[in-house]
XYZ file of C-alpha atoms in Angstrom:
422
model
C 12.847 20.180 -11.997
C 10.515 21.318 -8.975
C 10.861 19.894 -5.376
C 7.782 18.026 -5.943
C 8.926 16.993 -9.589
C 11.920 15.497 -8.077
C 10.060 13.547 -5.291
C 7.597 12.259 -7.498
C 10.352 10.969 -9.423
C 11.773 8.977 -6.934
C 8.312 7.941 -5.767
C 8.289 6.111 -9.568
C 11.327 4.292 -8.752
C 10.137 3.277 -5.677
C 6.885 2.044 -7.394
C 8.993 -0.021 -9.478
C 10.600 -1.407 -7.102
C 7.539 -2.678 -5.237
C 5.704 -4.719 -7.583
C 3.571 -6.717 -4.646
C 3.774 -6.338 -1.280
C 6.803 -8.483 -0.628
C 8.723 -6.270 -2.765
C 7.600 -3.407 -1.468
C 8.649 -4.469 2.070
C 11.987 -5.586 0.895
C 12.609 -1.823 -0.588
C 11.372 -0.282 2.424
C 14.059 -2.359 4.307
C 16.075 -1.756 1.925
C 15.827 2.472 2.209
C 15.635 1.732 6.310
C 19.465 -0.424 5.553
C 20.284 3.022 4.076
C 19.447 5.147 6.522
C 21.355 3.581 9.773
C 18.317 1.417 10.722
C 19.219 -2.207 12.013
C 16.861 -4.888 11.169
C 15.698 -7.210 13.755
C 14.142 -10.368 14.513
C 11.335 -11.115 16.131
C 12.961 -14.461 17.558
C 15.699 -12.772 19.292
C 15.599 -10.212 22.746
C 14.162 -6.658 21.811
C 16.564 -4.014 21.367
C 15.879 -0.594 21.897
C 18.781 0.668 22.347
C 18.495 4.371 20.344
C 18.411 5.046 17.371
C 16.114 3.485 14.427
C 15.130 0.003 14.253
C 12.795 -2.579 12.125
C 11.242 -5.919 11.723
C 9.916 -7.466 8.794
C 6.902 -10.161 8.173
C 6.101 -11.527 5.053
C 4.895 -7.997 3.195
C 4.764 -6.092 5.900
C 7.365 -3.712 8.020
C 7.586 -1.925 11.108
C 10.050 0.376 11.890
C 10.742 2.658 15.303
C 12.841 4.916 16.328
C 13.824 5.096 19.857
C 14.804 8.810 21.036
C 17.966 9.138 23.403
C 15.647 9.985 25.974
C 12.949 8.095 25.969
C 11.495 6.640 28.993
C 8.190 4.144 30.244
C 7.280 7.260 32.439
C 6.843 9.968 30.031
C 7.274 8.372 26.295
C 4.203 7.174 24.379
C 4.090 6.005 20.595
C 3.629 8.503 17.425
C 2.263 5.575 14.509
C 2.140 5.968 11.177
C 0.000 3.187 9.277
C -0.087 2.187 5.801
C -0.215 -0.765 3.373
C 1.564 -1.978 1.008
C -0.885 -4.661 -0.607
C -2.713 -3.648 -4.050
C -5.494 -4.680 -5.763
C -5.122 -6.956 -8.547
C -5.262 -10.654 -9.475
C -3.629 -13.798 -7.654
C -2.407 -16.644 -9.560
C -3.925 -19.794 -8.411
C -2.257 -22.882 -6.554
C -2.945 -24.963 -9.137
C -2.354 -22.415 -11.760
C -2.884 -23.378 -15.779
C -5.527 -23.122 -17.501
C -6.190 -24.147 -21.745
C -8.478 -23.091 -23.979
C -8.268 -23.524 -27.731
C -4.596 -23.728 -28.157
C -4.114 -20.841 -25.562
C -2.452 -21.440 -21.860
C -3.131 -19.391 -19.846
C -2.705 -18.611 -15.734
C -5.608 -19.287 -13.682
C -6.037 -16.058 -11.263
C -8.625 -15.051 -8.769
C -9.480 -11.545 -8.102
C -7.436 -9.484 -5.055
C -9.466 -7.210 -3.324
C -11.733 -4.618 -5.947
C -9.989 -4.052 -9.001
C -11.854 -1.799 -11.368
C -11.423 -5.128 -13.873
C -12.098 -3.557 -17.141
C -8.830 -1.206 -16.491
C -6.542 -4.245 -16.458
C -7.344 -5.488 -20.119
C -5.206 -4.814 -22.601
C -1.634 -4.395 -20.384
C 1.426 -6.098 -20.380
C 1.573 -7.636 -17.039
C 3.785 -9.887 -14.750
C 3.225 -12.058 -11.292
C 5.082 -10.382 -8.757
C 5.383 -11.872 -5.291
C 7.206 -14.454 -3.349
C 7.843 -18.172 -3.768
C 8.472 -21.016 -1.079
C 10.732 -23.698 -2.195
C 11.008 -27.380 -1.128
C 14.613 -26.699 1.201
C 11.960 -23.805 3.115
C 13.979 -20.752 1.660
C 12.143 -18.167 -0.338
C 12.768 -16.541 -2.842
C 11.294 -12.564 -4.563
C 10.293 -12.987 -8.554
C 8.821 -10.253 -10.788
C 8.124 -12.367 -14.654
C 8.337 -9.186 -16.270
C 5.555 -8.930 -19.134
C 4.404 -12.376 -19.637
C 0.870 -11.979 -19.600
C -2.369 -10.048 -20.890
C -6.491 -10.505 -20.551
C -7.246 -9.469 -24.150
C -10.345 -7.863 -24.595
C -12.976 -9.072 -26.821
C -13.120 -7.035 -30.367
C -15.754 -4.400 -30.535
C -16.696 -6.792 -34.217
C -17.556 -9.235 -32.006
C -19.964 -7.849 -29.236
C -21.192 -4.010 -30.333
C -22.646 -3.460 -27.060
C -18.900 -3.258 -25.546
C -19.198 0.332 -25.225
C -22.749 0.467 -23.963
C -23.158 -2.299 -21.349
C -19.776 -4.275 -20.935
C -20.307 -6.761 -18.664
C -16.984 -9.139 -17.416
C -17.349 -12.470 -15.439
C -14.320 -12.764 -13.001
C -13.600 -16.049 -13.515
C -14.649 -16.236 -17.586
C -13.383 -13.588 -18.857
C -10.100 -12.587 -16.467
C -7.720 -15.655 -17.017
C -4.750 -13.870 -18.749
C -3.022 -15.597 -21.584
C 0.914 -16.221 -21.703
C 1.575 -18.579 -24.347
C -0.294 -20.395 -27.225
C 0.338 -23.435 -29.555
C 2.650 -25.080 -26.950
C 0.490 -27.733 -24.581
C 3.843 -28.162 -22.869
C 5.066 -24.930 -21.192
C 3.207 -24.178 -17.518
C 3.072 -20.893 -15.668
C 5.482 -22.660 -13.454
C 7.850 -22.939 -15.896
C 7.800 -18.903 -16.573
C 7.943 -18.225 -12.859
C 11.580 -20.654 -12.235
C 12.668 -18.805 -15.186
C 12.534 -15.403 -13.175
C 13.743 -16.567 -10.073
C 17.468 -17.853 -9.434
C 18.617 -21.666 -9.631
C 15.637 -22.840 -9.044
C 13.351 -25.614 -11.295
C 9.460 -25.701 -11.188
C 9.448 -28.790 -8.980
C 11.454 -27.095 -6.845
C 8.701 -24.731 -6.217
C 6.347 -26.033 -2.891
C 4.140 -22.685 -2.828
C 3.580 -19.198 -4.102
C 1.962 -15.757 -2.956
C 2.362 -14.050 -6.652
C -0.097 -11.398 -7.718
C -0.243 -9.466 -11.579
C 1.426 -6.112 -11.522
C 1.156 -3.735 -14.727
C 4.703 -3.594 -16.344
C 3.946 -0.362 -17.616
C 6.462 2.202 -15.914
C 4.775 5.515 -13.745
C 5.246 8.643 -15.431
C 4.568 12.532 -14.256
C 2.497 13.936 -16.635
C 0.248 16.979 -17.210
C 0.774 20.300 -18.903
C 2.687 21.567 -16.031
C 3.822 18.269 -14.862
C 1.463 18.510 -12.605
C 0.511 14.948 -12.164
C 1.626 10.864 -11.558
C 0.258 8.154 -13.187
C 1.049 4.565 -11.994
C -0.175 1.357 -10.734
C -0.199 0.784 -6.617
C -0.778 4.191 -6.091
C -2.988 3.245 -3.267
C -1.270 2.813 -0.658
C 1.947 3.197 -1.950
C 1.727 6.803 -1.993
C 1.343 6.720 2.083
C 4.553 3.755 2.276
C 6.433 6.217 0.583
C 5.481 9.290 2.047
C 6.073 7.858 5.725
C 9.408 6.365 5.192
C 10.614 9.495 3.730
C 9.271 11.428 6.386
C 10.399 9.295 8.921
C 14.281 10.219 7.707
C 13.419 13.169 9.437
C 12.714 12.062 13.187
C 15.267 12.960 15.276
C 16.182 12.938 19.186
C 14.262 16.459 19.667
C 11.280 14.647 20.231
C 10.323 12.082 23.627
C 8.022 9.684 21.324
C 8.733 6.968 19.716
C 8.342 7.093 15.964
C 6.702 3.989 14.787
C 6.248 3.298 10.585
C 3.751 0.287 10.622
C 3.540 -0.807 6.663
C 0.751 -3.103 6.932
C -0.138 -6.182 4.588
C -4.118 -7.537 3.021
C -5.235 -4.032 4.074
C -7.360 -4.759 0.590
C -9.202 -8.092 1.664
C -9.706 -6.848 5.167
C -6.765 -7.117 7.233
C -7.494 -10.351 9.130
C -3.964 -11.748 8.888
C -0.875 -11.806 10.635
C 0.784 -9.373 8.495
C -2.323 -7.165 8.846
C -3.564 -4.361 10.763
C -6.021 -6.896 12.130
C -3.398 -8.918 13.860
C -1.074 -8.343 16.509
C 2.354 -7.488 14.588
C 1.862 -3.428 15.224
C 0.600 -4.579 18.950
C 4.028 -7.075 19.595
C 6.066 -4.394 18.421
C 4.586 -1.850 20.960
C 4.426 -3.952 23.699
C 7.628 -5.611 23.146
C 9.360 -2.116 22.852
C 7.803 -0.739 26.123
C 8.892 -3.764 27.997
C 11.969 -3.771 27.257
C 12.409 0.431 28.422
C 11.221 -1.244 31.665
C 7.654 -0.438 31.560
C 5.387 -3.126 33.715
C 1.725 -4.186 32.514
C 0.110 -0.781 33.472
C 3.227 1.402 32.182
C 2.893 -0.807 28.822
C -1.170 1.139 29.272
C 0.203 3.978 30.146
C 2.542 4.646 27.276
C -0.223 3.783 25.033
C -2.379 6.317 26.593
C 0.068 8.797 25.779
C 0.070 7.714 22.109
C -1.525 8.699 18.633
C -1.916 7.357 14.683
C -2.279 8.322 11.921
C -3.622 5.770 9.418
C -2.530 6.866 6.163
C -4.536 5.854 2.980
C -5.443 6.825 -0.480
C -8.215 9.590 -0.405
C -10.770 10.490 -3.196
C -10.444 13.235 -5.716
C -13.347 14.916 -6.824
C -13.714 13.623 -10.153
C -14.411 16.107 -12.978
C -17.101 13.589 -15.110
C -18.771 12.595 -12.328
C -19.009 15.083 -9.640
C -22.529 14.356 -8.171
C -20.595 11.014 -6.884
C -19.194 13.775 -4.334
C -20.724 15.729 -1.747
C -20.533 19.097 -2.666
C -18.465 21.253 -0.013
C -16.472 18.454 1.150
C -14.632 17.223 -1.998
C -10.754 17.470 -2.410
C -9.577 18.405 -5.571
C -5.864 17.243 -6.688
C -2.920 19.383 -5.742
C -4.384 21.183 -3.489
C -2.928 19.168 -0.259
C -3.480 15.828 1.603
C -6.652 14.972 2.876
C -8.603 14.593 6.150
C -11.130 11.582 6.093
C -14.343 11.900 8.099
C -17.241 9.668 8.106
C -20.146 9.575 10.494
C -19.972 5.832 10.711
C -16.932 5.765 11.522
C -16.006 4.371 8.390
C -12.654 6.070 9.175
C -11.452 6.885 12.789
C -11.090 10.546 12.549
C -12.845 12.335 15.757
C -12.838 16.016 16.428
C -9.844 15.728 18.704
C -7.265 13.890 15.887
C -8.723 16.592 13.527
C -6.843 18.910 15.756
C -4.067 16.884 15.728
C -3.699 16.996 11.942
C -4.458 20.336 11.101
C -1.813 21.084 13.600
C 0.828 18.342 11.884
C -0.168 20.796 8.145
C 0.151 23.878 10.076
C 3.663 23.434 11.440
C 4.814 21.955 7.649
C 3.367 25.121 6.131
C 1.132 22.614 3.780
C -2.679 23.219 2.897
C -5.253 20.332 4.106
C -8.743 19.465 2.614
C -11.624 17.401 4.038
C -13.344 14.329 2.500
C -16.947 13.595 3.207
C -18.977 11.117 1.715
C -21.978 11.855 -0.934
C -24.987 10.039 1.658
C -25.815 8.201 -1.229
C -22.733 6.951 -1.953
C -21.175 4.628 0.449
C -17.586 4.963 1.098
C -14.705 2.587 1.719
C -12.466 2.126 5.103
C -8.909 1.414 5.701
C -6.658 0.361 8.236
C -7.556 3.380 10.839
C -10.677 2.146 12.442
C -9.129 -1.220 12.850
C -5.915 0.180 14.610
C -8.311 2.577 16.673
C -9.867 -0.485 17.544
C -7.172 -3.080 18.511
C -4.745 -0.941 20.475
C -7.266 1.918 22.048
C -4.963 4.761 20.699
C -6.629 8.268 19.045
C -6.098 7.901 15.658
C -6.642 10.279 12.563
C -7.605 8.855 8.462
C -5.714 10.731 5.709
C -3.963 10.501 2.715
C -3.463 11.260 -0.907
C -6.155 12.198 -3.230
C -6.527 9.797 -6.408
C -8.670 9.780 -9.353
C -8.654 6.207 -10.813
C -8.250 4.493 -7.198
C -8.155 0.631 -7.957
C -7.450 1.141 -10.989
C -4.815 -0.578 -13.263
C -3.013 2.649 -13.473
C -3.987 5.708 -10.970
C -3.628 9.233 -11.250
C -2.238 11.806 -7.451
C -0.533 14.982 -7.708
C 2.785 15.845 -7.418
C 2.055 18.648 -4.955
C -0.154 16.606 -2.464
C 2.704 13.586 -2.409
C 5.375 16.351 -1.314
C 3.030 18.029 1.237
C 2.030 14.804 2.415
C 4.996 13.683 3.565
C 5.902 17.068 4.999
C 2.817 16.506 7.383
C 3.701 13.301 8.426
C 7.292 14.468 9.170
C 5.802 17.684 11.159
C 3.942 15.225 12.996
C 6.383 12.412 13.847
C 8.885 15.754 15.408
């Protein structure tokens, strides 16, 4: 098995793992636990004493490392950003639904799913529930539901001009021929001692149940779901394993949350979780108002997001010099708009971060007539002031059900982030 072979390998587990967001954040704490990072609170005094430290909020986590040495006068902040929310489909407060003998769970859609890839899969509602005492509780169904498609018998234009309604022709099915069992029901079964009145409120989202697998004639590839952005979770966590006391920074991991309906939430990269941490962290080395502006002066980020592969079928979606292909290393996002945040000076500062790992880098550009997509970066830029750089992993299949990156680029990836953080 190949280095990158291997860390794919335990990039699947950690997919599994994370079926929603609040998963995901409970694994990264969970790998932070491992490494000699303390958890804190965000109702108790700051602590930065050195060493590694993290918070966590709903689905998202934030994690720093303090060096030995660091200091209001000559420290700033080296952030990594990511996000550990997926597209998919959330299961409805009032959630049942029946329709000829069939129950199924009423969903709405998450973000942009590419819908058609999500009929015809096993899936289960992943996520977090509140119960009537105020404690919460993490429950993955496991397969208990599907969105069948319709037989090709029945409508012969399904391969020609499919055409799905999000609210017709999404509802998933679970059960059939028993008016009696609700989706509540299935979700108390996968939690622990707990009864579906018991159950106050729910953040639960569908996850394919299908497992990741590397692939390819020379094992060349992944295939999984939450590929985007749990490539760049991964990546960065890993990575930041790496971050030691040679370095004045401070290492900061920000895993974001709703980084696929915009941010605009307290666990997002639109509110001020990233900001508190910061602010609360420079404080407490001693740093006044302006040293808390000071420090941030010094700092930089790198928002780290899925990234496009040029795809083979339909290549004229691409602009044709700046196009990544897979496995051949992570990529640098630029768009005029600023669309992403990359500038000319945290181009520098990446090419620099591949340099020093020894790892290739490639450049993505939007086709003009093809709009492209943001991410957290332009937000951070934004809120705190700080240079900041767009990158990641490129996918084919991004949104998708199931997505396809490259062993290669998730290895490198993380290299550069490490490279950058010391």
């Amino acid at each position: 098995m190949t280095p990158s072979t291997a860390f794919a390998t335990d990039f699947i587990d950690f997919i599994e793992a994370s079926p929603s967001s609040y998963h995901a954040a409970a694994e990264v704490a969970h790998r932070l636990d491992g490494a000699g990072y303390v958890r804190r609170e965000e109702t108790e005094p700051w602590d930065v004493s050195p060493g590694g430290h993290y918070v966590v909020r709903g689905g998202a986590v934030v994690a720093w490392w303090v060096p030995a040495e660091a200091s209001p006068e000559t420290s700033g902040f080296c952030i990594v950003g990511s996000h550990t929310d997926s597209p998919g489909f959330v299961l409805k407060p009032r959630g049942d639904l029946t329709s000829h003998g069939w129950n199924q769970a009423g969903v709405e859609v998450y973000g942009g799913p590419v819908l058609a890839s999500w009929l015809d899969r096993e899936l289960a509602l992943a996520g977090r529930i509140v119960l009537a005492d105020g404690t919460e509780q993490l429950v993955d169904t496991g397969p208990v539901l599907r969105i069948p498609h319709l037989a090709v018998h029945l409508d012969r234009s399904v391969n020609t001009s499919l055409t799905l309604d999000r609210q017709r022709h999404m509802q998933p099915v679970f059960a059939v021929g028993d008016p009696t069992v609700e989706i509540l029901d299935v979700i108390a079964d996968a939690a622990t001692g707990v009864a579906p009145e018991d159950i106050v409120g729910h953040d639960l989202i569908t996850v394919d149940t299908q497992r990741g697998r590397v692939f390819g004639a020379r094992s060349d590839f992944i295939a999984a779901g939450r590929m985007d952005n749990l490539t760049s979770v991964f990546a960065s966590l890993d990575a930041l394993a790496a971050v030691g006391d040679d370095a004045t920074d401070i290492a900061v991991l920000a895993a974001f949350d709703h980084e696929e309906v915009g941010s605009s939430t307290a666990e997002g990269a639109c509110g001020p979780l990233l900001e508190t941490v910061l602010h609360r962290t420079a404080t407490a080395l001693g740093a006044d108002a302006d040293g808390v502006h000071a420090m941030l002066a010094r700092s930089t980020c790198v928002s780290a997001d899925a990234a496009h592969s040029v795809h083979p079928n339909h290549p004229e979606k691409h602009d044709p010099v700046n196009a990544p292909v897979m496995n051949a290393g992570p990529v640098l996002k630029v768009n005029a708009s600023r669309r992403y945040a990359t500038d000319g000076r945290t181009t520098a500062l990446w090419r620099q971060a591949c340099r020093e790992a020894g790892v290739p880098c490639q450049v993505f550009a939007g086709n003009n007539d093809v709009p492209c997509g943001s991410t957290i970066g332009p937000l951070t830029a934004t809120r705190l002031g700080v240079p900041t750089v767009d990158v990641g992993v490129p996918l084919l299949s991004m949104h998708s059900a199931r997505e396809m990156a490259g062993v290669d680029d998730l290895r490198w990836f993380r290299d550069a982030l490490a490279a950058y953080w010391s």
